PDB file of C-alpha atoms in Angstrom:
ATOM      1  CA  MET I   7     114.322  80.209 125.182  1.00 72.00           C
ATOM      2  CA  PHE I   8     117.181  78.930 122.934  1.00 82.00           C
ATOM      3  CA  PHE I   9     115.813  74.932 122.504  1.00 81.00           C
ATOM      4  CA  SER I  10     112.273  73.800 123.348  1.00 80.00           C
ATOM      5  CA  GLY I  11     112.793  70.483 122.388  1.00 83.00           C
ATOM      6  CA  TRP I  12     113.645  68.229 119.295  1.00 89.00           C
ATOM      7  CA  ASP I  13     110.201  67.520 118.461  1.00 88.00           C
ATOM      8  CA  HIS I  14     109.757  71.150 117.367  1.00 86.00           C
ATOM      9  CA  LEU I  15     112.498  71.202 115.220  1.00 88.00           C
ATOM     10  CA  ILE I  16     111.684  68.077 113.582  1.00 92.00           C
ATOM     11  CA  ARG I  17     108.562  69.391 112.953  1.00 89.00           C
ATOM     12  CA  ILE I  18     109.766  72.608 111.310  1.00 91.00           C
ATOM     13  CA  LEU I  19     112.175  70.532 109.019  1.00 92.00           C
ATOM     14  CA  VAL I  20     109.371  67.916 107.734  1.00 94.00           C
ATOM     15  CA  VAL I  21     106.760  70.633 107.298  1.00 93.00           C
ATOM     16  CA  GLY I  22     109.312  72.978 105.889  1.00 92.00           C
ATOM     17  CA  VAL I  23     110.487  70.613 103.199  1.00 94.00           C
ATOM     18  CA  LEU I  24     107.254  69.674 102.732  1.00 94.00           C
ATOM     19  CA  ALA I  25     105.375  72.991 102.137  1.00 93.00           C
ATOM     20  CA  TYR I  26     108.392  74.049 100.019  1.00 92.00           C
ATOM     21  CA  VAL I  27     107.663  71.325  97.690  1.00 93.00           C
ATOM     22  CA  VAL I  28     104.352  71.974  97.617  1.00 93.00           C
ATOM     23  CA  LEU I  29     104.828  75.906  96.928  1.00 90.00           C
ATOM     24  CA  VAL I  30     107.128  75.078  93.733  1.00 89.00           C
ATOM     25  CA  LEU I  31     104.739  72.399  92.573  1.00 90.00           C
ATOM     26  CA  PHE I  32     102.028  74.881  92.584  1.00 88.00           C
ATOM     27  CA  LEU I  33     104.346  77.676  91.089  1.00 84.00           C
ATOM     28  CA  ARG I  34     105.430  75.333  88.277  1.00 85.00           C
ATOM     29  CA  ILE I  35     101.758  74.191  87.620  1.00 85.00           C
ATOM     30  CA  SER I  36     100.461  78.060  87.694  1.00 81.00           C
ATOM     31  CA  GLY I  37     103.278  79.357  85.044  1.00 76.00           C
ATOM     32  CA  LYS I  38     105.946  81.931  85.088  1.00 74.00           C
ATOM     33  CA  ARG I  39     103.682  84.868  85.240  1.00 69.00           C
ATOM     34  CA  THR I  40     102.852  84.250  88.945  1.00 71.00           C
ATOM     35  CA  LEU I  41     106.089  85.485  90.219  1.00 66.00           C
ATOM     36  CA  ALA I  42     106.917  88.226  87.665  1.00 68.00           C
ATOM     37  CA  LYS I  43     107.685  91.155  89.539  1.00 64.00           C
ATOM     38  CA  MET I  44     105.725  93.387  86.946  1.00 68.00           C
ATOM     39  CA  ASN I  45     103.674  95.788  89.444  1.00 72.00           C
ATOM     40  CA  ALA I  46     102.503  96.355  92.604  1.00 75.00           C
ATOM     41  CA  PHE I  47      99.700  93.792  92.645  1.00 78.00           C
ATOM     42  CA  ASP I  48     102.395  91.229  91.644  1.00 79.00           C
ATOM     43  CA  LEU I  49     104.788  91.960  94.304  1.00 81.00           C
ATOM     44  CA  VAL I  50     101.949  91.783  97.306  1.00 84.00           C
ATOM     45  CA  VAL I  51     101.246  88.399  95.797  1.00 85.00           C
ATOM     46  CA  THR I  52     105.059  87.204  96.230  1.00 86.00           C
ATOM     47  CA  VAL I  53     105.279  88.671  99.601  1.00 90.00           C
ATOM     48  CA  SER I  54     101.957  86.887 100.559  1.00 93.00           C
ATOM     49  CA  LEU I  55     103.329  83.652  99.327  1.00 92.00           C
ATOM     50  CA  GLY I  56     106.536  83.996 101.346  1.00 93.00           C
ATOM     51  CA  SER I  57     104.526  85.077 104.522  1.00 95.00           C
ATOM     52  CA  THR I  58     102.059  82.044 104.031  1.00 95.00           C
ATOM     53  CA  LEU I  59     105.277  79.798 104.005  1.00 94.00           C
ATOM     54  CA  ALA I  60     106.894  81.474 106.861  1.00 95.00           C
ATOM     55  CA  THR I  61     103.485  80.970 108.863  1.00 95.00           C
ATOM     56  CA  VAL I  62     103.055  77.273 107.800  1.00 93.00           C
ATOM     57  CA  VAL I  63     106.690  76.246 108.802  1.00 93.00           C
ATOM     58  CA  LEU I  64     106.754  78.124 111.937  1.00 92.00           C
ATOM     59  CA  ALA I  65     103.145  78.066 113.594  1.00 92.00           C
ATOM     60  CA  ARG I  66     102.471  74.873 115.265  1.00 89.00           C
ATOM     61  CA  ASP I  67      98.799  75.367 114.912  1.00 92.00           C
ATOM     62  CA  VAL I  68      98.963  75.779 111.003  1.00 92.00           C
ATOM     63  CA  ALA I  69      98.573  72.337 109.476  1.00 92.00           C
ATOM     64  CA  LEU I  70     100.289  71.772 106.011  1.00 93.00           C
ATOM     65  CA  ALA I  71      97.119  71.044 104.266  1.00 94.00           C
ATOM     66  CA  GLU I  72      95.994  74.646 105.481  1.00 95.00           C
ATOM     67  CA  GLY I  73      98.834  76.355 104.093  1.00 93.00           C
ATOM     68  CA  ALA I  74      98.408  74.309 100.764  1.00 94.00           C
ATOM     69  CA  LEU I  75      95.073  75.489 100.548  1.00 96.00           C
ATOM     70  CA  ALA I  76      96.315  79.253 101.466  1.00 95.00           C
ATOM     71  CA  PHE I  77      99.129  78.630  98.350  1.00 94.00           C
ATOM     72  CA  ALA I  78      96.474  77.299  95.905  1.00 94.00           C
ATOM     73  CA  THR I  79      94.000  80.058  97.095  1.00 94.00           C
ATOM     74  CA  LEU I  80      96.723  83.216  96.274  1.00 93.00           C
ATOM     75  CA  ILE I  81      97.847  81.594  93.088  1.00 91.00           C
ATOM     76  CA  GLY I  82      94.418  80.773  91.925  1.00 92.00           C
ATOM     77  CA  LEU I  83      93.466  84.717  92.708  1.00 90.00           C
ATOM     78  CA  GLN I  84      96.666  85.784  90.788  1.00 88.00           C
ATOM     79  CA  PHE I  85      95.934  83.589  87.903  1.00 88.00           C
ATOM     80  CA  ALA I  86      91.939  84.719  87.928  1.00 90.00           C
ATOM     81  CA  VAL I  87      93.136  88.500  87.912  1.00 88.00           C
ATOM     82  CA  THR I  88      95.953  88.226  85.526  1.00 86.00           C
ATOM     83  CA  TRP I  89      93.801  86.078  83.061  1.00 90.00           C
ATOM     84  CA  THR I  90      91.099  88.967  83.251  1.00 93.00           C
ATOM     85  CA  SER I  91      93.435  91.679  83.127  1.00 88.00           C
ATOM     86  CA  VAL I  92      94.558  90.589  79.553  1.00 88.00           C
ATOM     87  CA  ARG I  93      91.187  90.076  78.237  1.00 94.00           C
ATOM     88  CA  ALA I  94      89.517  93.574  80.057  1.00 93.00           C
ATOM     89  CA  ARG I  95      91.365  96.607  79.671  1.00 89.00           C
ATOM     90  CA  TRP I  96      89.549  97.884  82.872  1.00 90.00           C
ATOM     91  CA  VAL I  97      90.893  95.273  84.930  1.00 89.00           C
ATOM     92  CA  ARG I  98      94.042  95.836  83.855  1.00 85.00           C
ATOM     93  CA  HIS I  99      94.299  99.737  84.496  1.00 84.00           C
ATOM     94  CA  LEU I 100      92.648  98.814  87.871  1.00 86.00           C
ATOM     95  CA  VAL I 101      95.426  96.435  88.953  1.00 83.00           C
ATOM     96  CA  THR I 102      98.548  97.578  87.160  1.00 81.00           C
ATOM     97  CA  GLY I 103      97.655 101.370  86.461  1.00 80.00           C
ATOM     98  CA  GLU I 104      99.423 102.910  83.656  1.00 85.00           C
ATOM     99  CA  PRO I 105     102.832 104.360  82.641  1.00 89.00           C
ATOM    100  CA  LEU I 106     103.246 107.957  83.207  1.00 92.00           C
ATOM    101  CA  MET I 107     105.488 110.167  81.030  1.00 93.00           C
ATOM    102  CA  LEU I 108     107.932 112.479  83.492  1.00 95.00           C
ATOM    103  CA  TRP I 109     110.251 114.010  80.721  1.00 93.00           C
ATOM    104  CA  TYR I 110     109.188 114.492  76.927  1.00 92.00           C
ATOM    105  CA  GLY I 111     110.858 116.415  74.138  1.00 88.00           C
ATOM    106  CA  GLY I 112     113.656 118.152  76.462  1.00 90.00           C
ATOM    107  CA  GLU I 113     111.346 119.272  79.523  1.00 92.00           C
ATOM    108  CA  PHE I 114     110.401 117.746  82.839  1.00 94.00           C
ATOM    109  CA  LEU I 115     106.704 117.663  82.950  1.00 94.00           C
ATOM    110  CA  PRO I 116     105.970 119.121  86.422  1.00 94.00           C
ATOM    111  CA  VAL I 117     102.555 117.808  86.943  1.00 93.00           C
ATOM    112  CA  ALA I 118     103.380 114.277  86.006  1.00 93.00           C
ATOM    113  CA  LEU I 119     106.298 114.597  88.534  1.00 94.00           C
ATOM    114  CA  ARG I 120     103.991 115.694  91.249  1.00 93.00           C
ATOM    115  CA  GLN I 121     101.591 113.262  90.274  1.00 91.00           C
ATOM    116  CA  ALA I 122     103.918 110.293  90.751  1.00 92.00           C
ATOM    117  CA  ARG I 123     105.858 111.993  93.623  1.00 94.00           C
ATOM    118  CA  VAL I 124     109.316 111.894  91.812  1.00 94.00           C
ATOM    119  CA  VAL I 125     111.654 114.776  91.871  1.00 95.00           C
ATOM    120  CA  GLU I 126     113.989 115.837  88.917  1.00 95.00           C
ATOM    121  CA  ASP I 127     116.971 114.658  90.254  1.00 95.00           C
ATOM    122  CA  GLU I 128     115.533 110.803  90.325  1.00 95.00           C
ATOM    123  CA  VAL I 129     114.779 111.173  86.518  1.00 95.00           C
ATOM    124  CA  ARG I 130     118.227 112.216  85.974  1.00 95.00           C
ATOM    125  CA  ALA I 131     119.567 109.435  87.990  1.00 95.00           C
ATOM    126  CA  ALA I 132     117.523 107.135  85.610  1.00 95.00           C
ATOM    127  CA  ILE I 133     118.970 108.700  82.660  1.00 94.00           C
ATOM    128  CA  ARG I 134     122.494 108.213  83.832  1.00 94.00           C
ATOM    129  CA  SER I 135     121.725 104.608  84.844  1.00 93.00           C
ATOM    130  CA  ALA I 136     120.509 104.013  81.322  1.00 94.00           C
ATOM    131  CA  GLY I 137     124.150 105.397  80.298  1.00 93.00           C
ATOM    132  CA  VAL I 138     122.927 108.526  78.666  1.00 92.00           C
ATOM    133  CA  GLU I 139     125.084 111.584  79.219  1.00 90.00           C
ATOM    134  CA  SER I 140     123.291 114.086  77.477  1.00 90.00           C
ATOM    135  CA  LEU I 141     119.818 115.238  78.170  1.00 91.00           C
ATOM    136  CA  ASP I 142     119.515 116.294  74.293  1.00 91.00           C
ATOM    137  CA  ARG I 143     119.778 112.174  73.425  1.00 91.00           C
ATOM    138  CA  VAL I 144     116.596 111.511  75.541  1.00 92.00           C
ATOM    139  CA  ARG I 145     113.014 111.930  73.694  1.00 90.00           C
ATOM    140  CA  ALA I 146     111.377 110.752  76.956  1.00 92.00           C
ATOM    141  CA  VAL I 147     111.530 109.215  80.589  1.00 94.00           C
ATOM    142  CA  VAL I 148     108.487 107.187  81.591  1.00 94.00           C
ATOM    143  CA  LEU I 149     107.706 106.017  85.098  1.00 93.00           C
ATOM    144  CA  GLU I 150     106.661 102.196  84.279  1.00 89.00           C
ATOM    145  CA  THR I 151     103.541 100.346  86.365  1.00 83.00           C
ATOM    146  CA  ASP I 152     106.399  98.275  88.241  1.00 82.00           C
ATOM    147  CA  GLY I 153     108.085 101.709  89.411  1.00 85.00           C
ATOM    148  CA  SER I 154     110.743 101.710  87.245  1.00 89.00           C
ATOM    149  CA  PHE I 155     112.105 104.332  85.042  1.00 93.00           C
ATOM    150  CA  SER I 156     112.524 103.780  81.403  1.00 92.00           C
ATOM    151  CA  VAL I 157     114.505 105.941  79.059  1.00 94.00           C
ATOM    152  CA  VAL I 158     113.704 106.121  75.409  1.00 91.00           C
ATOM    153  CA  GLN I 159     116.440 108.028  73.403  1.00 89.00           C
ATOM    154  CA  VAL I 160     115.928 109.956  70.116  1.00 87.00           C
ATOM    155  CA  GLY I 161     115.781 107.765  67.464  1.00 77.00           C
ATOM    156  CA  GLU I 162     115.373 107.470  63.663  1.00 63.00           C
ATOM    157  CA  GLY I 163     112.902 105.841  61.326  1.00 59.00           C
ATOM    158  CA  ASP I 164     109.100 105.627  60.762  1.00 59.00           C
ATOM    159  CA  ASN I 165     108.481 102.881  63.062  1.00 65.00           C
ATOM    160  CA  GLU I 166     105.584 102.841  65.672  1.00 62.00           C
ATOM    161  CA  SER I 167     106.819 104.835  68.933  1.00 69.00           C
ATOM    162  CA  SER I 168     107.566 102.739  71.883  1.00 70.00           C
ATOM    163  CA  LEU I 169     105.617 105.401  73.844  1.00 74.00           C
ATOM    164  CA  VAL I 170     102.167 104.552  72.644  1.00 74.00           C
ATOM    165  CA  GLY I 171      99.737 104.090  75.394  1.00 71.00           C
ATOM    166  CA  VAL I 172     101.838 106.209  77.766  1.00 79.00           C
ATOM    167  CA  ASN I 173      99.913 108.496  80.202  1.00 74.00           C
ATOM    168  CA  VAL I 174     100.636 112.220  79.831  1.00 78.00           C
ATOM    169  CA  PRO I 175      98.787 114.563  81.739  1.00 72.00           C
ATOM    170  CA  LYS I 176      96.746 116.863  79.341  1.00 65.00           C
ATOM    171  CA  ALA I 177      97.841 120.089  81.261  1.00 55.00           C
ATOM    172  CA  VAL I 178     101.471 119.102  79.998  1.00 52.00           C
ATOM    173  CA  PHE I 179     101.536 117.781  76.666  1.00 50.00           C
ATOM    174  CA  LYS I 180     102.661 119.994  73.599  1.00 50.00           C
ATOM    175  CA  PRO I 181     101.458 118.361  70.552  1.00 46.00           C
ATOM    176  CA  GLY I 182     104.249 118.455  67.514  1.00 48.00           C
ATOM    177  CA  LYS I 183     107.339 118.050  70.178  1.00 45.00           C
TER     178      LYS I 183
END
């Protein structure tokens, strides 16, 4: 139960080091985007790579070559999906979703809050986390595709808004605000 022999420990050490090297090599080849936690899809890939690494290291019936192929498959699929999502908007929306406006122009957007399964207290917490004390200073709060909140403060100027492309349920949008 506590010790099953030196050969198992040596296998774990050797395969662990080699699997780690293979994974790091594949990640360097595939680029920084592979492990970017930008949305749920990226998180799934990251968790899958970790699970695969653990399986390769600990499961005696999984060879290092099989693990390397599993790494390459996951990273290759991640690359293919992200490459396609950059070029096809419908793929991007399918994989990442859209950001959702939860607060705009001094008001909570109840339809959006229900759709996102977020309560007003969570939006207020996001505003506090952004270092904003007064709600009057907040133009919008957006639930991003990675699950984080963005707080957009009231600004000045005629530049293009950072809110372009944010999904606002039509039932709650009030033009002119």
